[in-house]
Amino acid sequence: MFNDQKVSFSGVQPSGNLTIGNYLGALRNFSHYSEAYKCFYCVVDEHAITVRQNPADLRRRTYETLALYIACGLDPNKNTLYVQSHVHEHAELAWILDCFTMFGELSRMTQFKDKSAKHADNVNAGLFTYPTLMAADILLYQTDVVPVGIDQKQHVELTRDIANRFNQLYPDTFTVPEPVVSSTGMKIMSLAEPTKKMSKSDENVNAVVYILDDKDTIIRKFKRAVTDSDTEVRYADEKPGIQNLINIYSCFTGKKIPEIEQEFRGVGYGEFKLAVGEACSQALEGVQNAFKELMSDKKQLEDLMKKGSEEASWYARRTLGKVRKKLGFIQL
Ligand code: TRP
């Protein structure tokens, strides 16, 4: 809570490869949040370097991530959109929080265990303290709610523990945030294995439709979608492939399920899949055009980053100033 306004904060890794699952389940609905909350969306480039990055790719993806968020409907005038490394208070508070976080707590984090197994040749200290930087992101803004995927819930819970511990020693420092794991929006499944969630890191590119895929690619992927040996476009649990395609079609067109079954009665799967591909590519066209336009003007994106980081800094400075004073650091 900042000045009587509820705060929502979320961080996003700089990766341009967002899927239609991210779009339908999250991005498309983000703009509604800004009615009730002061919203911060931060592109977390400092978190990204916990695994090795190619500098040119990291730079490009940082621009792309910001552009994609705006293209999906986040208004930079109603939300604070910025890049983590542009607000130095994040790294500074992270160090302080490191001193209030226990080795054992960090050792228990599932993501640390997974990532250190995956990058066994580079188990660096940043990978280990990743959650305290995330706690700093959240606590700097006196955040009330943190919309995250289920995989990040444990980190938000650790953030709560750190905030409570700090508040016990130095009362009234931080708002204690709540994780909000979104259950709204349809769960979009893989096109290759329709009982599995569509994931941006799936190795099979045909299983996943990306927001930035061109029309031909989208149609080709839907044509190859795994279905069943039946021919009827009917919404049923024993037909997970068709069920997923009906869900996707419904999300993009706003049509209800019975209406869709009616529309494709007596029509083969081929024609139905083509219709789903067309509805999807048509709906994404506006997002893609907006994205292209934003990416063609780096200067404008940089101006937006600058505006965002200035806004964010104002909040971050206030919290960090309070923390420094409480700890006993001298204010000159
Ligand atoms: N760790 C998050 C992820 O990988 C990204 C993130 C960084 C984040 N800081 C955050 C999410 C603060 C929510 C709040 O998805």
PDB file of C-alpha atoms in Angstrom, residues 55-226:
ATOM      1  CA  PRO A  55      24.640  -9.650 -24.432  1.00  0.00           C
ATOM      2  CA  ALA A  56      23.094  -8.826 -27.822  1.00  0.00           C
ATOM      3  CA  ASP A  57      20.264 -11.283 -27.216  1.00  0.00           C
ATOM      4  CA  LEU A  58      19.615 -10.012 -23.702  1.00  0.00           C
ATOM      5  CA  ARG A  59      19.461  -6.421 -24.970  1.00  0.00           C
ATOM      6  CA  ARG A  60      17.074  -7.324 -27.812  1.00  0.00           C
ATOM      7  CA  ARG A  61      14.826  -9.414 -25.577  1.00  0.00           C
ATOM      8  CA  THR A  62      14.594  -6.613 -23.044  1.00  0.00           C
ATOM      9  CA  TYR A  63      13.244  -4.264 -25.719  1.00  0.00           C
ATOM     10  CA  GLU A  64      10.984  -7.030 -27.056  1.00  0.00           C
ATOM     11  CA  THR A  65       9.482  -7.899 -23.701  1.00  0.00           C
ATOM     12  CA  LEU A  66       8.560  -4.314 -22.983  1.00  0.00           C
ATOM     13  CA  ALA A  67       7.156  -3.880 -26.504  1.00  0.00           C
ATOM     14  CA  LEU A  68       5.128  -7.066 -26.262  1.00  0.00           C
ATOM     15  CA  TYR A  69       3.518  -6.045 -22.999  1.00  0.00           C
ATOM     16  CA  ILE A  70       2.465  -2.724 -24.465  1.00  0.00           C
ATOM     17  CA  ALA A  71       1.296  -4.416 -27.672  1.00  0.00           C
ATOM     18  CA  CYS A  72      -0.885  -6.779 -25.608  1.00  0.00           C
ATOM     19  CA  GLY A  73      -2.719  -3.831 -24.104  1.00  0.00           C
ATOM     20  CA  LEU A  74      -0.752  -2.597 -21.093  1.00  0.00           C
ATOM     21  CA  ASP A  75      -1.000   1.172 -21.282  1.00  0.00           C
ATOM     22  CA  PRO A  76       2.299   2.774 -20.208  1.00  0.00           C
ATOM     23  CA  ASN A  77       0.334   5.743 -18.917  1.00  0.00           C
ATOM     24  CA  LYS A  78      -1.750   3.612 -16.552  1.00  0.00           C
ATOM     25  CA  ASN A  79       0.940   1.129 -15.489  1.00  0.00           C
ATOM     26  CA  THR A  80       4.555   1.573 -14.505  1.00  0.00           C
ATOM     27  CA  LEU A  81       6.535  -0.453 -17.053  1.00  0.00           C
ATOM     28  CA  TYR A  82      10.300  -0.460 -16.587  1.00  0.00           C
ATOM     29  CA  VAL A  83      13.573  -2.367 -16.594  1.00  0.00           C
ATOM     30  CA  GLN A  84      15.023  -3.648 -13.311  1.00  0.00           C
ATOM     31  CA  SER A  85      18.646  -2.609 -13.909  1.00  0.00           C
ATOM     32  CA  HIS A  86      17.512   1.002 -14.438  1.00  0.00           C
ATOM     33  CA  VAL A  87      16.470   1.280 -10.795  1.00  0.00           C
ATOM     34  CA  HIS A  88      19.570   0.646  -8.679  1.00  0.00           C
ATOM     35  CA  GLU A  89      17.539   0.347  -5.456  1.00  0.00           C
ATOM     36  CA  HIS A  90      16.629  -3.244  -6.416  1.00  0.00           C
ATOM     37  CA  ALA A  91      20.212  -4.495  -6.179  1.00  0.00           C
ATOM     38  CA  GLU A  92      20.844  -2.387  -3.086  1.00  0.00           C
ATOM     39  CA  LEU A  93      17.862  -3.668  -1.131  1.00  0.00           C
ATOM     40  CA  ALA A  94      18.668  -7.210  -2.271  1.00  0.00           C
ATOM     41  CA  TRP A  95      22.010  -7.042  -0.423  1.00  0.00           C
ATOM     42  CA  ILE A  96      20.297  -5.850   2.730  1.00  0.00           C
ATOM     43  CA  LEU A  97      17.676  -8.614   2.502  1.00  0.00           C
ATOM     44  CA  ASP A  98      20.468 -11.173   1.978  1.00  0.00           C
ATOM     45  CA  CYS A  99      21.455 -10.391   5.557  1.00  0.00           C
ATOM     46  CA  PHE A 100      17.935 -11.261   6.736  1.00  0.00           C
ATOM     47  CA  THR A 101      17.554 -14.481   4.776  1.00  0.00           C
ATOM     48  CA  MET A 102      18.832 -17.804   6.024  1.00  0.00           C
ATOM     49  CA  PHE A 103      21.078 -20.165   4.094  1.00  0.00           C
ATOM     50  CA  GLY A 104      18.683 -22.999   4.880  1.00  0.00           C
ATOM     51  CA  GLU A 105      15.694 -21.109   3.477  1.00  0.00           C
ATOM     52  CA  LEU A 106      17.421 -20.468   0.156  1.00  0.00           C
ATOM     53  CA  SER A 107      18.640 -24.070  -0.012  1.00  0.00           C
ATOM     54  CA  ARG A 108      15.070 -25.300   0.127  1.00  0.00           C
ATOM     55  CA  MET A 109      13.863 -23.352  -2.929  1.00  0.00           C
ATOM     56  CA  THR A 110      12.646 -25.738  -5.616  1.00  0.00           C
ATOM     57  CA  GLN A 111      13.757 -23.485  -8.465  1.00  0.00           C
ATOM     58  CA  PHE A 112      17.304 -23.336  -7.076  1.00  0.00           C
ATOM     59  CA  LYS A 113      17.441 -27.103  -6.873  1.00  0.00           C
ATOM     60  CA  ASP A 114      16.098 -27.480 -10.432  1.00  0.00           C
ATOM     61  CA  LYS A 115      18.308 -24.806 -11.964  1.00  0.00           C
ATOM     62  CA  SER A 116      21.468 -25.953 -10.233  1.00  0.00           C
ATOM     63  CA  ALA A 117      20.857 -29.445 -11.578  1.00  0.00           C
ATOM     64  CA  LYS A 118      20.256 -28.032 -15.073  1.00  0.00           C
ATOM     65  CA  HIS A 119      23.262 -25.678 -15.047  1.00  0.00           C
ATOM     66  CA  ALA A 120      25.604 -27.853 -12.973  1.00  0.00           C
ATOM     67  CA  ASP A 121      28.671 -26.105 -14.423  1.00  0.00           C
ATOM     68  CA  ASN A 122      27.507 -22.681 -13.197  1.00  0.00           C
ATOM     69  CA  VAL A 123      25.916 -22.888  -9.764  1.00  0.00           C
ATOM     70  CA  ASN A 124      26.754 -19.272  -8.918  1.00  0.00           C
ATOM     71  CA  ALA A 125      25.837 -17.294  -5.801  1.00  0.00           C
ATOM     72  CA  GLY A 126      23.324 -15.224  -7.802  1.00  0.00           C
ATOM     73  CA  LEU A 127      21.368 -18.342  -8.650  1.00  0.00           C
ATOM     74  CA  PHE A 128      21.262 -19.064  -4.932  1.00  0.00           C
ATOM     75  CA  THR A 129      20.188 -15.544  -3.870  1.00  0.00           C
ATOM     76  CA  TYR A 130      17.775 -15.092  -6.800  1.00  0.00           C
ATOM     77  CA  PRO A 131      14.809 -15.094  -4.364  1.00  0.00           C
ATOM     78  CA  THR A 132      16.174 -12.209  -2.262  1.00  0.00           C
ATOM     79  CA  LEU A 133      16.462 -10.021  -5.376  1.00  0.00           C
ATOM     80  CA  MET A 134      12.879 -10.987  -6.156  1.00  0.00           C
ATOM     81  CA  ALA A 135      11.896 -10.100  -2.574  1.00  0.00           C
ATOM     82  CA  ALA A 136      13.587  -6.718  -3.047  1.00  0.00           C
ATOM     83  CA  ASP A 137      11.616  -6.150  -6.284  1.00  0.00           C
ATOM     84  CA  ILE A 138       8.373  -6.778  -4.446  1.00  0.00           C
ATOM     85  CA  LEU A 139       9.061  -5.096  -1.097  1.00  0.00           C
ATOM     86  CA  LEU A 140      10.456  -1.847  -2.559  1.00  0.00           C
ATOM     87  CA  TYR A 141       6.973  -0.958  -3.803  1.00  0.00           C
ATOM     88  CA  GLN A 142       5.039  -1.840  -0.619  1.00  0.00           C
ATOM     89  CA  THR A 143       3.265  -4.419  -2.760  1.00  0.00           C
ATOM     90  CA  ASP A 144      -0.087  -5.921  -1.730  1.00  0.00           C
ATOM     91  CA  VAL A 145      -0.518  -8.524  -4.465  1.00  0.00           C
ATOM     92  CA  VAL A 146       1.899 -10.398  -6.699  1.00  0.00           C
ATOM     93  CA  PRO A 147       0.323 -12.114  -9.722  1.00  0.00           C
ATOM     94  CA  VAL A 148       2.559 -15.098 -10.506  1.00  0.00           C
ATOM     95  CA  GLY A 149       2.548 -18.563 -11.988  1.00  0.00           C
ATOM     96  CA  ILE A 150       2.387 -21.469  -9.564  1.00  0.00           C
ATOM     97  CA  ASP A 151       6.148 -22.087  -9.941  1.00  0.00           C
ATOM     98  CA  GLN A 152       6.894 -18.685  -8.352  1.00  0.00           C
ATOM     99  CA  LYS A 153       4.554 -18.999  -5.377  1.00  0.00           C
ATOM    100  CA  GLN A 154       7.282 -20.402  -3.132  1.00  0.00           C
ATOM    101  CA  HIS A 155       9.427 -17.310  -3.785  1.00  0.00           C
ATOM    102  CA  VAL A 156       6.570 -14.997  -2.820  1.00  0.00           C
ATOM    103  CA  GLU A 157       6.046 -16.997   0.360  1.00  0.00           C
ATOM    104  CA  LEU A 158       9.729 -16.588   1.209  1.00  0.00           C
ATOM    105  CA  THR A 159       9.305 -12.848   0.534  1.00  0.00           C
ATOM    106  CA  ARG A 160       6.521 -12.808   3.137  1.00  0.00           C
ATOM    107  CA  ASP A 161       8.778 -14.549   5.663  1.00  0.00           C
ATOM    108  CA  ILE A 162      11.585 -12.052   5.023  1.00  0.00           C
ATOM    109  CA  ALA A 163       9.191  -9.092   5.314  1.00  0.00           C
ATOM    110  CA  ASN A 164       7.721 -10.396   8.566  1.00  0.00           C
ATOM    111  CA  ARG A 165      11.160 -11.043  10.024  1.00  0.00           C
ATOM    112  CA  PHE A 166      12.319  -7.540   9.098  1.00  0.00           C
ATOM    113  CA  ASN A 167       9.121  -5.950  10.422  1.00  0.00           C
ATOM    114  CA  GLN A 168       9.538  -7.760  13.726  1.00  0.00           C
ATOM    115  CA  LEU A 169      12.993  -6.221  14.190  1.00  0.00           C
ATOM    116  CA  TYR A 170      12.101  -2.847  12.623  1.00  0.00           C
ATOM    117  CA  PRO A 171       8.333  -2.328  12.877  1.00  0.00           C
ATOM    118  CA  ASP A 172       6.220  -0.922  10.031  1.00  0.00           C
ATOM    119  CA  THR A 173       8.826  -1.182   7.312  1.00  0.00           C
ATOM    120  CA  PHE A 174       7.267  -3.379   4.631  1.00  0.00           C
ATOM    121  CA  THR A 175       3.781  -4.293   3.442  1.00  0.00           C
ATOM    122  CA  VAL A 176       3.543  -8.101   3.527  1.00  0.00           C
ATOM    123  CA  PRO A 177       2.490  -9.211   0.014  1.00  0.00           C
ATOM    124  CA  GLU A 178       0.054 -11.946  -1.058  1.00  0.00           C
ATOM    125  CA  PRO A 179       0.761 -14.213  -4.021  1.00  0.00           C
ATOM    126  CA  VAL A 180      -2.091 -14.370  -6.524  1.00  0.00           C
ATOM    127  CA  VAL A 181      -1.895 -17.487  -8.644  1.00  0.00           C
ATOM    128  CA  SER A 182      -4.152 -16.816 -11.556  1.00  0.00           C
ATOM    129  CA  SER A 183      -6.830 -19.391 -12.094  1.00  0.00           C
ATOM    130  CA  THR A 184      -8.783 -17.105 -14.358  1.00  0.00           C
ATOM    131  CA  GLY A 185      -8.418 -17.580 -18.059  1.00  0.00           C
ATOM    132  CA  MET A 186      -8.434 -20.830 -19.863  1.00  0.00           C
ATOM    133  CA  LYS A 187      -5.660 -23.346 -19.420  1.00  0.00           C
ATOM    134  CA  ILE A 188      -4.242 -23.808 -22.900  1.00  0.00           C
ATOM    135  CA  MET A 189      -2.724 -27.221 -23.565  1.00  0.00           C
ATOM    136  CA  SER A 190       0.128 -28.384 -25.803  1.00  0.00           C
ATOM    137  CA  LEU A 191      -0.872 -29.056 -29.422  1.00  0.00           C
ATOM    138  CA  ALA A 192       1.294 -32.196 -29.475  1.00  0.00           C
ATOM    139  CA  GLU A 193       0.320 -33.635 -26.075  1.00  0.00           C
ATOM    140  CA  PRO A 194      -3.052 -32.098 -25.190  1.00  0.00           C
ATOM    141  CA  THR A 195      -3.013 -33.420 -21.622  1.00  0.00           C
ATOM    142  CA  LYS A 196       0.068 -31.274 -20.880  1.00  0.00           C
ATOM    143  CA  LYS A 197       0.093 -27.503 -20.429  1.00  0.00           C
ATOM    144  CA  MET A 198       1.419 -25.439 -23.358  1.00  0.00           C
ATOM    145  CA  SER A 199       4.867 -24.287 -22.238  1.00  0.00           C
ATOM    146  CA  LYS A 200       7.134 -21.690 -23.812  1.00  0.00           C
ATOM    147  CA  SER A 201      10.154 -23.868 -23.153  1.00  0.00           C
ATOM    148  CA  ASP A 202       8.753 -26.985 -24.858  1.00  0.00           C
ATOM    149  CA  GLU A 203      11.399 -28.492 -27.125  1.00  0.00           C
ATOM    150  CA  ASN A 204       8.845 -29.443 -29.758  1.00  0.00           C
ATOM    151  CA  VAL A 205       8.103 -26.142 -31.548  1.00  0.00           C
ATOM    152  CA  ASN A 206       4.966 -27.631 -33.100  1.00  0.00           C
ATOM    153  CA  ALA A 207       3.438 -28.062 -29.650  1.00  0.00           C
ATOM    154  CA  VAL A 208       3.469 -24.342 -28.963  1.00  0.00           C
ATOM    155  CA  VAL A 209       1.976 -21.309 -30.711  1.00  0.00           C
ATOM    156  CA  TYR A 210       3.908 -18.126 -29.952  1.00  0.00           C
ATOM    157  CA  ILE A 211       2.262 -14.707 -29.912  1.00  0.00           C
ATOM    158  CA  LEU A 212       4.730 -13.565 -32.575  1.00  0.00           C
ATOM    159  CA  ASP A 213       4.339 -16.563 -34.937  1.00  0.00           C
ATOM    160  CA  ASP A 214       3.340 -15.512 -38.464  1.00  0.00           C
ATOM    161  CA  LYS A 215       0.075 -16.589 -40.036  1.00  0.00           C
ATOM    162  CA  ASP A 216       1.489 -19.511 -42.067  1.00  0.00           C
ATOM    163  CA  THR A 217       3.287 -20.898 -39.037  1.00  0.00           C
ATOM    164  CA  ILE A 218       0.171 -20.626 -36.889  1.00  0.00           C
ATOM    165  CA  ILE A 219      -1.983 -22.403 -39.459  1.00  0.00           C
ATOM    166  CA  ARG A 220       0.614 -25.117 -40.005  1.00  0.00           C
ATOM    167  CA  LYS A 221       0.881 -25.758 -36.248  1.00  0.00           C
ATOM    168  CA  PHE A 222      -2.884 -26.034 -35.809  1.00  0.00           C
ATOM    169  CA  LYS A 223      -3.148 -28.346 -38.834  1.00  0.00           C
ATOM    170  CA  ARG A 224      -0.650 -30.678 -37.145  1.00  0.00           C
ATOM    171  CA  ALA A 225      -2.359 -30.546 -33.764  1.00  0.00           C
ATOM    172  CA  VAL A 226      -2.863 -33.993 -32.250  1.00  0.00           C
TER     173      VAL A 226
END
